[in-house]
Every structure is written in C-alpha cells, then in structure tokens.
Amino acid sequence: MWEDASHKVSYGELRRYLDGHELDSATNYPLRQALLDYLMGRCTPETAWRHMIQLYENYPPDNFQAALNLIGSHDRPRILTLLGGAPPEESLNEFERERFRLTPDMEALAVKRLHVLLLLQMLLPGNACIYYGDETGMQGYSDPYNRGPFPWDKPHEELRVIYHRLIGLRQQYRDLGGGTFTPVYDDGDVLGFRLRRENEELLVCVNRSPEERYVEWRESAAGSDFEPWHPAGEYRFNISGGIYLDERPLRIVDLLDEPEYGDGDGLPTAIRLQPLGGKAFYIRYPEEKSGGAGESAALKPYRRCAGVLMHLTSLPSPWGIGTMGAEAYGFVDFLAAAGQRLWQVLPLNPAGGGNSPYQSGSLLAGNIRLISPELLAQDGWLTENDLDEWRERMADGAEQRVDYAKLAPVSDDMLKRAFERYRRAVASGAAAEFQAEFDAYCEGQNWWLDDYALYAALKGYLGQESWQQWPEPLALRREPELSAYRQRLREQIDCHRFGQFVFNRQWLRLKAYAAARNIAMVGDMPIYAATDSCDTWVYPHLFRLDEEGYPSELAGVPPDYFCAAGQLWENPIYDWRAMEAESYGWWVRRVRQGLKNFDYLRLDHFRGLEAGWAVPRDCPDAKAGQWRRGPGRKLLRALELELGELPLIAENLGFITRDVESIRECFALPGMKILQFTPLDAENRPALTPGERSSVLYSGTHDNETLLGWLLGCGDEGGAMAEEAALDKADDLLEKLYASPSPWVILPLQDVLLLDNAARMNIPGTASGNWEWRALPPYLSSEVAARLYARTARGQRI
C-alpha cells in the first residue's frame, strides 16, 4: 500500500481497506518512506513525527497493530544499497546498475544506518517484515537487480547479530505495542516513540547525526509522569535502577547497553545517543507495592544480612539422610545463635537420576526421604521398634554419606507401615483431627496431587519403567484404562498422597519454627522437568517431545568454566508457545505453590528464560547445541500479574548477555555473584559494579569446589597453595565477603567450616558420587556458631 490506506482512492473510488471488507492488513510504505527520509536527512524529525502521528490517528487500532512495517522491498532498491549512499539508479545504465556494489566505507555506513532503522522497525506497533536477504547484506537496485538466490554461503555476521538481537527484543516487548503510542522528536536529529501500557513503557529513540546527541527527562506538572524531551541546548537522559518522583521510585532499564555510571558513587550520569545510534529503554512506573530506589523488591525484608546454604539431606541424623526432624530444628537454632537470617536449601523435589533433585520425577512433589521418622512416631504412625529397626538397617556409614540405594527400601517400608497404622486408626475413629487435615490437604492440592500419586503408583507397579515404556493406553493417559488402574492401585495411590501430606506438614512446621526465630527459608526452583516425570506425562503438550514422548532436543549449557564439553542435562525443552497460549498457567501454579513453601525462591538457570541451549538428542555432549528463544519478560509479567511482587533470586551464572540482565532488571530481581568467579578490588574485596550491588553474594554454590578446595587446587592467583596458606587466604576472603556492599551474603556450610573438596556436593557433568555429603554432628557446635556470629557482626550483618 503506497498511500495511507485510510483514504486510498483507486479508479475514482474511495477504498474500504480498513473496515474489514477488503484487507486484513496493509503494507506500510508511508511509514517506510517517512523513516527513510528522516534517516537520510531529506526531512526534519518533526516531519517524520507528523507522518507517524497521521497514520496512528487515521488507522483504526486493529489496523494500526496489524500494519506490515517494512524497510526492504522487492520493488525498490535493496535497503543496504539505499542507505550506503549509492548513486541514483536513473543516473546509471543497465550494465552499471547490475554491477554496482558499495565500497567498504559505504557499506559500513549503510550497516550503521540499517541498525538504527531496524531498532525502530522491530519495536514499532505492527508486524515487522524483512525482505529476504537484507539480513545477509544483499545489494542491488530495483527489480530485477534486487533479486537473486539467497546467499547461504556468504553470511554477513555483523548484520546477523543485529537482526538476531533486535528480533529477540521485539519478541520480549511486543505486547507493549498494544498500548498508547506517542511519537516524539526534537528539533535537531532525534526521533523516537513511546509505548505505554498500564505501568510499563517502552521508549525508543534514535540519532541520525554523525555527532552525539543527548536527551533528558522532563517531569510533568502532575509529577507522576514525564513529557517527551524538548529542544533546550544539551539534552540529557538520566537512567538508573531507580530514581525518584515525588518520593516514589521509577525503574528504567537500558535494554541494549550497560548503564553508564558516575564517579564511583553508583549514581547514574547522563546517557548519550551515539552518532548514528539508538537506545531502547524499559520503564516501570511507580506502584504502591514498589521497593526503594536501587533496591530489589525481593530483598526488601532483609536489607543487610547473611545466611547459610545447606541442603536438608546434609543434616546429621541416624536415619541415613538429613530429615525434617530434631536435627533440622537444631540447625535453625544454630543459625539463630550464629546471627544468620537465611537458610537456603536445594530443591526439595524427589531425587532422580544421579541422586539429583534437578532430575526429579515431579517438580511439584516433595522428597519423602526427608520425612522425619521421629515425627511420624510422635503422630502415632511409627513405633519405637520401627525406629530402632530403621537405625539398625542404616547404621553402617549412616553419618558419612547418603547411600540412596540402601535408604530407599527402608524409607518406603516405613512409610507404608505408617500409612497402614493411619488407615487402621481412621477405621477405628481414632484419627479424626489428623484425617480432617489430610483430607483438606488432598482437596486443596488435587490439581497436581492426584496425577502424581497415580504416576508414582504406576511406576511402582510397572517396575520403575519410564512412562514412555508403559503400555500405550497408560502412556497416553487414555480412559477408561486409567480409571481401571486407579481402582486396582487405590491403596498405593492413597499411600503416595499420605507421603506428600506428611512431607508438607513437617516442612511447614519447620518453616514456621524458623520464622519465629527471624530466619527466612530460601528455596530452589529447578527450571526444567525430567524426561521421565509426572510433569511430562501429564502435560506433554508443554514440552518439545516426539510421538513416543521422548525429547527431540535436550537442555544444557555450552562449554563453560564448569565443563569444557558443556553440560547435557537430559531435560526436555519447553514448548514456550504452548505455554504462552495457556497464559503460563502451569508456571503460575508452580510458583504459587513454591511461594507458600518458601519465603524466597532461587530461580534456577534464569538465563534459560531469555534463551535456552538446545542440543539434539543423539549428541554425545553439549557442544553442538544452539540457543532457542525463551519467554523472558512475558513469563515474569504473567507471574507478577497473578502473584504480585516476585521474591525471586535469579541464578544468572554462566554465559550471560545484556538481554538476560535487562529482563532481570525489569523486575528488580537480584542476581547471584560467586566469589570464585568475581574479580577482587585493590582492597581484596569482591569488585562489584553498582548494578551488581543488589546481587546475592556467595562464596560458592553446590556446583562449585569448596572455597578451601579451590584455593588448594588453583586459587585466585593461578597456582596451588599450601594448606595453611590456603586456610588463611580463605578466612581472609570470607571476611572481605561479609564486608562487601551486597545486601545478602550466603555461604555453603562447607565454606563456613572451611572444608576441602572431600565435602563437595556436586560435580557438574558427572553421574555418580554427588549429593551425598553430610555434616557430622561436631560441625554444628556452639563454638562454630560463635565464630560465625563474630564474622557476621564484623560485617554489620546482624
């Protein structure tokens, strides 16, 4: 559509293109011409602004949103040829038109200009149309010289990166295009637009000049919004994690570049538009529930404190594994005596392959191995003889390492005994209160519990085969076969429900005990489900599975500092489009449940929300993977709309791009910094940029070497250290860690105790020997608590 489609006259008749009778959309050549004229200096920014306003005013909203916004076209010279300043085609003969190609300098100029145009095109309301080959730098005058086969063997790497990134940005923020559209400009060289929807805004501004330009915010008369910038000499645009408007915070996130900061004080300084450059900003306007400036809402309740990372399995106990019994309550008391305010655990889901809770049979169920036998006995469902038998069967090596193979039959046997005693008590009318609580739990959790209990019962009945190997009617969840098995396995199903109820009951009581001592529980939410899991069995359409239920691609990460071959996790990739079609309801329910069980949640592999590493299923390692786009901001926005403020910690380790960090910053989520991977400043403290100071600082995680083991092996100076020197160095580093500006510092218990790598929890890329370490009883002494308290006090974290 060469003209404005709202008043197109053809053959003497006003066309009805925009009233639903003739066209679904219109190719937006008027916008293309306006943007090209602006960028090439053929009109002022105000003229281009007026063209944009006219289209917005003339087109009905649905048509404006559906317009096909193009830059390159089959019936015009290639966009790179135009932007490079090629001679007018009418000044050349046919032979010259066919042979003409831009010089390297002309091409470099064209790429810069195209970058500016693409930023506008990809984020404007409407549908972005790319003429094939523009993304590879194809050149040529008008048809037929702008045609030709796609140059598969001649990729233009710079343009590929530009297109890939801006298309990704479009996918993350395109929903804001449905809000209020406001073009803006100045009297010099800057053109842009604002998209406002509810309390969110996207601001895009570009500079066509070969010189720097500046813009600034102007506070409106109401003091709660901003006007577009106006000509006034040197324009400045301040940006930060939070600046104030009438005592209320405003969050502004630079989506393309790292924020620029001032003279080491962490305050933002002027942001400039580079020559032939552009900026895109995400803006969150104040809400009543917002946190303070520069402060993550997730960390608000504890401004400056410390905590310990230790999984429940690592607690000392005579049961072969840590449980939610007396030792867990004792650990809470240890934390309180040590001045700690946080207990971070690893996922409490059932452990799967390699004993890992990240390969769990369910992302919603609890690990029944963590149920306390003592508390079951207190409820009357186990006897002292049962407890003695359990201790005896687990006696050898019970305090050293978790022996999962030995533990499983003992734990299952005792849970069955407990359930049978409960059933007999119900039959005799002696368990009315407990029964009422159990029934209420089953009713409230039936949205996942019924499926999980059936899945677990079928697994037991079918010899623990993966559900992909079950008889087809069961694998495909067909009725009436499922109904028949619900009757056949009724007792086993009820036993699994009982186990989940007991787990939840014991956990919430432990959490309440910790809260009474001012200790918050930090949970861990794995991002991916296991291939053989209740999650993939019940919701196969939400995963990228083949017809037999196996993943076509596996999740992982590319080669990094943990593993030179990358990590292949055996987890299927999500079908994010299917998730979005259901408004991310599965995630909403899952996070809602997690926030009932924990005060805060560490969101595992946050990087995977922006893009996940997908590896073909038949690959031996993760080297041959590729990045697949994730939902990013759309998922977090859906969670926020349903659940309110998100007390999440983003596990932003590994290969992290600006696009990943901008999504995290949009929702004020703290990230993670690991001492072993963080440079030290001149005073031997972790060197954190102002943008990183809201991160949670760790000496290491469950995937790392212990701090002492790291120093003994290679250390921060690249050479192995003697044990005494390594102990001194570790002690000094922990002291500096506590003195850092990070609001939270969390140490694995192994680093509190300064243990070597014999105490390591997990080695990524290995399949055995992990998740077994346990803390021996002397480790949690009053002397250790006193030393930790003193360190915490010196760091002003009490």
PDB file of C-alpha atoms in Angstrom, residues 304-439:
ATOM      1  CA  ARG A 304      21.702  -6.456  55.029  1.00  0.00           C
ATOM      2  CA  CYS A 305      22.120  -9.919  56.462  1.00  0.00           C
ATOM      3  CA  ALA A 306      23.782 -13.284  55.993  1.00  0.00           C
ATOM      4  CA  GLY A 307      22.768 -16.892  55.641  1.00  0.00           C
ATOM      5  CA  VAL A 308      23.909 -20.444  55.054  1.00  0.00           C
ATOM      6  CA  LEU A 309      23.337 -22.771  52.117  1.00  0.00           C
ATOM      7  CA  MET A 310      22.844 -26.377  53.196  1.00  0.00           C
ATOM      8  CA  HIS A 311      20.534 -28.999  51.778  1.00  0.00           C
ATOM      9  CA  LEU A 312      18.322 -30.969  54.157  1.00  0.00           C
ATOM     10  CA  THR A 313      19.964 -34.200  53.017  1.00  0.00           C
ATOM     11  CA  SER A 314      23.252 -32.986  54.562  1.00  0.00           C
ATOM     12  CA  LEU A 315      21.921 -32.720  58.089  1.00  0.00           C
ATOM     13  CA  PRO A 316      23.324 -35.200  60.626  1.00  0.00           C
ATOM     14  CA  SER A 317      20.880 -37.912  61.740  1.00  0.00           C
ATOM     15  CA  PRO A 318      20.807 -41.667  62.422  1.00  0.00           C
ATOM     16  CA  TRP A 319      18.403 -42.218  59.512  1.00  0.00           C
ATOM     17  CA  GLY A 320      20.929 -42.314  56.673  1.00  0.00           C
ATOM     18  CA  ILE A 321      19.893 -38.869  55.423  1.00  0.00           C
ATOM     19  CA  GLY A 322      19.016 -35.488  56.873  1.00  0.00           C
ATOM     20  CA  THR A 323      15.339 -35.132  57.699  1.00  0.00           C
ATOM     21  CA  MET A 324      12.902 -32.504  58.947  1.00  0.00           C
ATOM     22  CA  GLY A 325      13.221 -33.783  62.487  1.00  0.00           C
ATOM     23  CA  ALA A 326      15.196 -32.795  65.572  1.00  0.00           C
ATOM     24  CA  GLU A 327      18.432 -32.092  63.667  1.00  0.00           C
ATOM     25  CA  ALA A 328      16.657 -29.642  61.351  1.00  0.00           C
ATOM     26  CA  TYR A 329      15.239 -27.754  64.306  1.00  0.00           C
ATOM     27  CA  GLY A 330      18.678 -27.833  65.869  1.00  0.00           C
ATOM     28  CA  PHE A 331      20.147 -26.320  62.711  1.00  0.00           C
ATOM     29  CA  VAL A 332      17.636 -23.477  62.878  1.00  0.00           C
ATOM     30  CA  ASP A 333      18.812 -22.845  66.437  1.00  0.00           C
ATOM     31  CA  PHE A 334      22.425 -22.950  65.213  1.00  0.00           C
ATOM     32  CA  LEU A 335      21.635 -20.312  62.570  1.00  0.00           C
ATOM     33  CA  ALA A 336      19.913 -18.087  65.100  1.00  0.00           C
ATOM     34  CA  ALA A 337      22.856 -18.356  67.500  1.00  0.00           C
ATOM     35  CA  ALA A 338      25.212 -17.517  64.626  1.00  0.00           C
ATOM     36  CA  GLY A 339      23.296 -14.344  63.736  1.00  0.00           C
ATOM     37  CA  GLN A 340      22.082 -15.716  60.405  1.00  0.00           C
ATOM     38  CA  ARG A 341      18.796 -14.680  58.830  1.00  0.00           C
ATOM     39  CA  LEU A 342      18.631 -17.032  55.855  1.00  0.00           C
ATOM     40  CA  TRP A 343      18.630 -20.778  55.342  1.00  0.00           C
ATOM     41  CA  GLN A 344      18.915 -21.690  51.692  1.00  0.00           C
ATOM     42  CA  VAL A 345      18.149 -25.255  50.693  1.00  0.00           C
ATOM     43  CA  LEU A 346      18.445 -27.031  47.371  1.00  0.00           C
ATOM     44  CA  PRO A 347      15.313 -28.357  45.624  1.00  0.00           C
ATOM     45  CA  LEU A 348      13.099 -30.461  47.900  1.00  0.00           C
ATOM     46  CA  ASN A 349      11.671 -32.429  44.977  1.00  0.00           C
ATOM     47  CA  PRO A 350      12.166 -36.215  44.848  1.00  0.00           C
ATOM     48  CA  ALA A 351      15.730 -37.018  43.784  1.00  0.00           C
ATOM     49  CA  GLY A 352      16.089 -38.520  40.309  1.00  0.00           C
ATOM     50  CA  GLY A 353      18.979 -39.736  38.166  1.00  0.00           C
ATOM     51  CA  GLY A 354      22.361 -39.349  39.829  1.00  0.00           C
ATOM     52  CA  ASN A 355      20.547 -38.518  43.118  1.00  0.00           C
ATOM     53  CA  SER A 356      19.876 -35.055  41.682  1.00  0.00           C
ATOM     54  CA  PRO A 357      16.757 -33.073  42.602  1.00  0.00           C
ATOM     55  CA  TYR A 358      17.186 -31.330  39.245  1.00  0.00           C
ATOM     56  CA  GLN A 359      16.207 -34.634  37.562  1.00  0.00           C
ATOM     57  CA  SER A 360      13.115 -35.130  39.664  1.00  0.00           C
ATOM     58  CA  GLY A 361      10.085 -37.269  38.934  1.00  0.00           C
ATOM     59  CA  SER A 362       7.963 -34.255  39.832  1.00  0.00           C
ATOM     60  CA  LEU A 363       8.587 -30.520  40.096  1.00  0.00           C
ATOM     61  CA  LEU A 364       5.627 -30.237  42.470  1.00  0.00           C
ATOM     62  CA  ALA A 365       6.055 -33.170  44.843  1.00  0.00           C
ATOM     63  CA  GLY A 366       8.221 -33.322  47.954  1.00  0.00           C
ATOM     64  CA  ASN A 367      11.016 -35.790  48.662  1.00  0.00           C
ATOM     65  CA  ILE A 368       9.580 -38.344  51.087  1.00  0.00           C
ATOM     66  CA  ARG A 369      13.148 -39.408  52.055  1.00  0.00           C
ATOM     67  CA  LEU A 370      13.267 -36.169  54.047  1.00  0.00           C
ATOM     68  CA  ILE A 371      10.308 -37.114  56.241  1.00  0.00           C
ATOM     69  CA  SER A 372      11.321 -37.425  59.885  1.00  0.00           C
ATOM     70  CA  PRO A 373      10.693 -40.905  61.377  1.00  0.00           C
ATOM     71  CA  GLU A 374      10.654 -39.344  64.868  1.00  0.00           C
ATOM     72  CA  LEU A 375       7.813 -37.002  63.956  1.00  0.00           C
ATOM     73  CA  LEU A 376       5.888 -39.880  62.393  1.00  0.00           C
ATOM     74  CA  ALA A 377       6.309 -41.712  65.689  1.00  0.00           C
ATOM     75  CA  GLN A 378       5.093 -38.661  67.616  1.00  0.00           C
ATOM     76  CA  ASP A 379       1.954 -38.680  65.472  1.00  0.00           C
ATOM     77  CA  GLY A 380       1.482 -42.338  66.374  1.00  0.00           C
ATOM     78  CA  TRP A 381       2.189 -43.848  62.942  1.00  0.00           C
ATOM     79  CA  LEU A 382       5.546 -45.477  63.775  1.00  0.00           C
ATOM     80  CA  THR A 383       6.617 -47.312  66.945  1.00  0.00           C
ATOM     81  CA  GLU A 384       9.889 -47.265  68.838  1.00  0.00           C
ATOM     82  CA  ASN A 385      10.575 -50.721  67.417  1.00  0.00           C
ATOM     83  CA  ASP A 386      10.173 -49.266  63.928  1.00  0.00           C
ATOM     84  CA  LEU A 387      12.670 -46.522  64.746  1.00  0.00           C
ATOM     85  CA  ASP A 388      15.150 -49.000  66.198  1.00  0.00           C
ATOM     86  CA  GLU A 389      14.841 -51.149  63.099  1.00  0.00           C
ATOM     87  CA  TRP A 390      15.411 -48.117  60.847  1.00  0.00           C
ATOM     88  CA  ARG A 391      18.535 -47.123  62.813  1.00  0.00           C
ATOM     89  CA  GLU A 392      19.876 -50.658  62.668  1.00  0.00           C
ATOM     90  CA  ARG A 393      19.289 -51.062  58.930  1.00  0.00           C
ATOM     91  CA  MET A 394      21.035 -47.743  58.194  1.00  0.00           C
ATOM     92  CA  ALA A 395      23.759 -47.970  60.858  1.00  0.00           C
ATOM     93  CA  ASP A 396      26.869 -48.609  58.735  1.00  0.00           C
ATOM     94  CA  GLY A 397      28.182 -45.319  57.392  1.00  0.00           C
ATOM     95  CA  ALA A 398      24.921 -43.524  58.079  1.00  0.00           C
ATOM     96  CA  GLU A 399      26.673 -40.376  59.278  1.00  0.00           C
ATOM     97  CA  GLN A 400      29.253 -40.173  56.493  1.00  0.00           C
ATOM     98  CA  ARG A 401      27.477 -40.157  53.129  1.00  0.00           C
ATOM     99  CA  VAL A 402      23.913 -40.625  51.925  1.00  0.00           C
ATOM    100  CA  ASP A 403      23.506 -44.121  50.494  1.00  0.00           C
ATOM    101  CA  TYR A 404      20.370 -43.616  48.394  1.00  0.00           C
ATOM    102  CA  ALA A 405      20.168 -47.212  47.162  1.00  0.00           C
ATOM    103  CA  LYS A 406      20.257 -48.501  50.728  1.00  0.00           C
ATOM    104  CA  LEU A 407      17.927 -45.827  52.039  1.00  0.00           C
ATOM    105  CA  ALA A 408      15.085 -46.153  49.503  1.00  0.00           C
ATOM    106  CA  PRO A 409      13.660 -49.568  50.554  1.00  0.00           C
ATOM    107  CA  VAL A 410      13.937 -48.709  54.250  1.00  0.00           C
ATOM    108  CA  SER A 411      12.176 -45.380  53.791  1.00  0.00           C
ATOM    109  CA  ASP A 412       9.451 -46.892  51.593  1.00  0.00           C
ATOM    110  CA  ASP A 413       8.843 -49.737  54.028  1.00  0.00           C
ATOM    111  CA  MET A 414       8.481 -47.390  56.992  1.00  0.00           C
ATOM    112  CA  LEU A 415       6.135 -45.058  55.135  1.00  0.00           C
ATOM    113  CA  LYS A 416       3.905 -47.995  54.216  1.00  0.00           C
ATOM    114  CA  ARG A 417       3.834 -49.061  57.878  1.00  0.00           C
ATOM    115  CA  ALA A 418       2.915 -45.553  58.922  1.00  0.00           C
ATOM    116  CA  PHE A 419       0.131 -45.388  56.349  1.00  0.00           C
ATOM    117  CA  GLU A 420      -1.291 -48.756  57.417  1.00  0.00           C
ATOM    118  CA  ARG A 421      -1.419 -47.625  61.054  1.00  0.00           C
ATOM    119  CA  TYR A 422      -3.101 -44.407  59.970  1.00  0.00           C
ATOM    120  CA  ARG A 423      -5.708 -46.363  57.993  1.00  0.00           C
ATOM    121  CA  ARG A 424      -6.446 -48.581  60.976  1.00  0.00           C
ATOM    122  CA  ALA A 425      -6.756 -45.510  63.179  1.00  0.00           C
ATOM    123  CA  VAL A 426      -9.209 -43.953  60.706  1.00  0.00           C
ATOM    124  CA  ALA A 427     -11.276 -47.166  60.665  1.00  0.00           C
ATOM    125  CA  SER A 428     -11.498 -47.093  64.454  1.00  0.00           C
ATOM    126  CA  GLY A 429     -12.332 -43.392  64.581  1.00  0.00           C
ATOM    127  CA  ALA A 430      -9.117 -42.556  66.448  1.00  0.00           C
ATOM    128  CA  ALA A 431      -7.600 -40.118  63.922  1.00  0.00           C
ATOM    129  CA  ALA A 432     -10.377 -37.596  63.296  1.00  0.00           C
ATOM    130  CA  GLU A 433      -8.248 -34.441  63.585  1.00  0.00           C
ATOM    131  CA  PHE A 434      -5.362 -35.802  61.537  1.00  0.00           C
ATOM    132  CA  GLN A 435      -7.797 -37.192  58.963  1.00  0.00           C
ATOM    133  CA  ALA A 436      -9.555 -33.838  58.581  1.00  0.00           C
ATOM    134  CA  GLU A 437      -6.203 -32.150  57.980  1.00  0.00           C
ATOM    135  CA  PHE A 438      -5.199 -34.842  55.488  1.00  0.00           C
ATOM    136  CA  ASP A 439      -8.494 -34.614  53.580  1.00  0.00           C
TER     137      ASP A 439
END
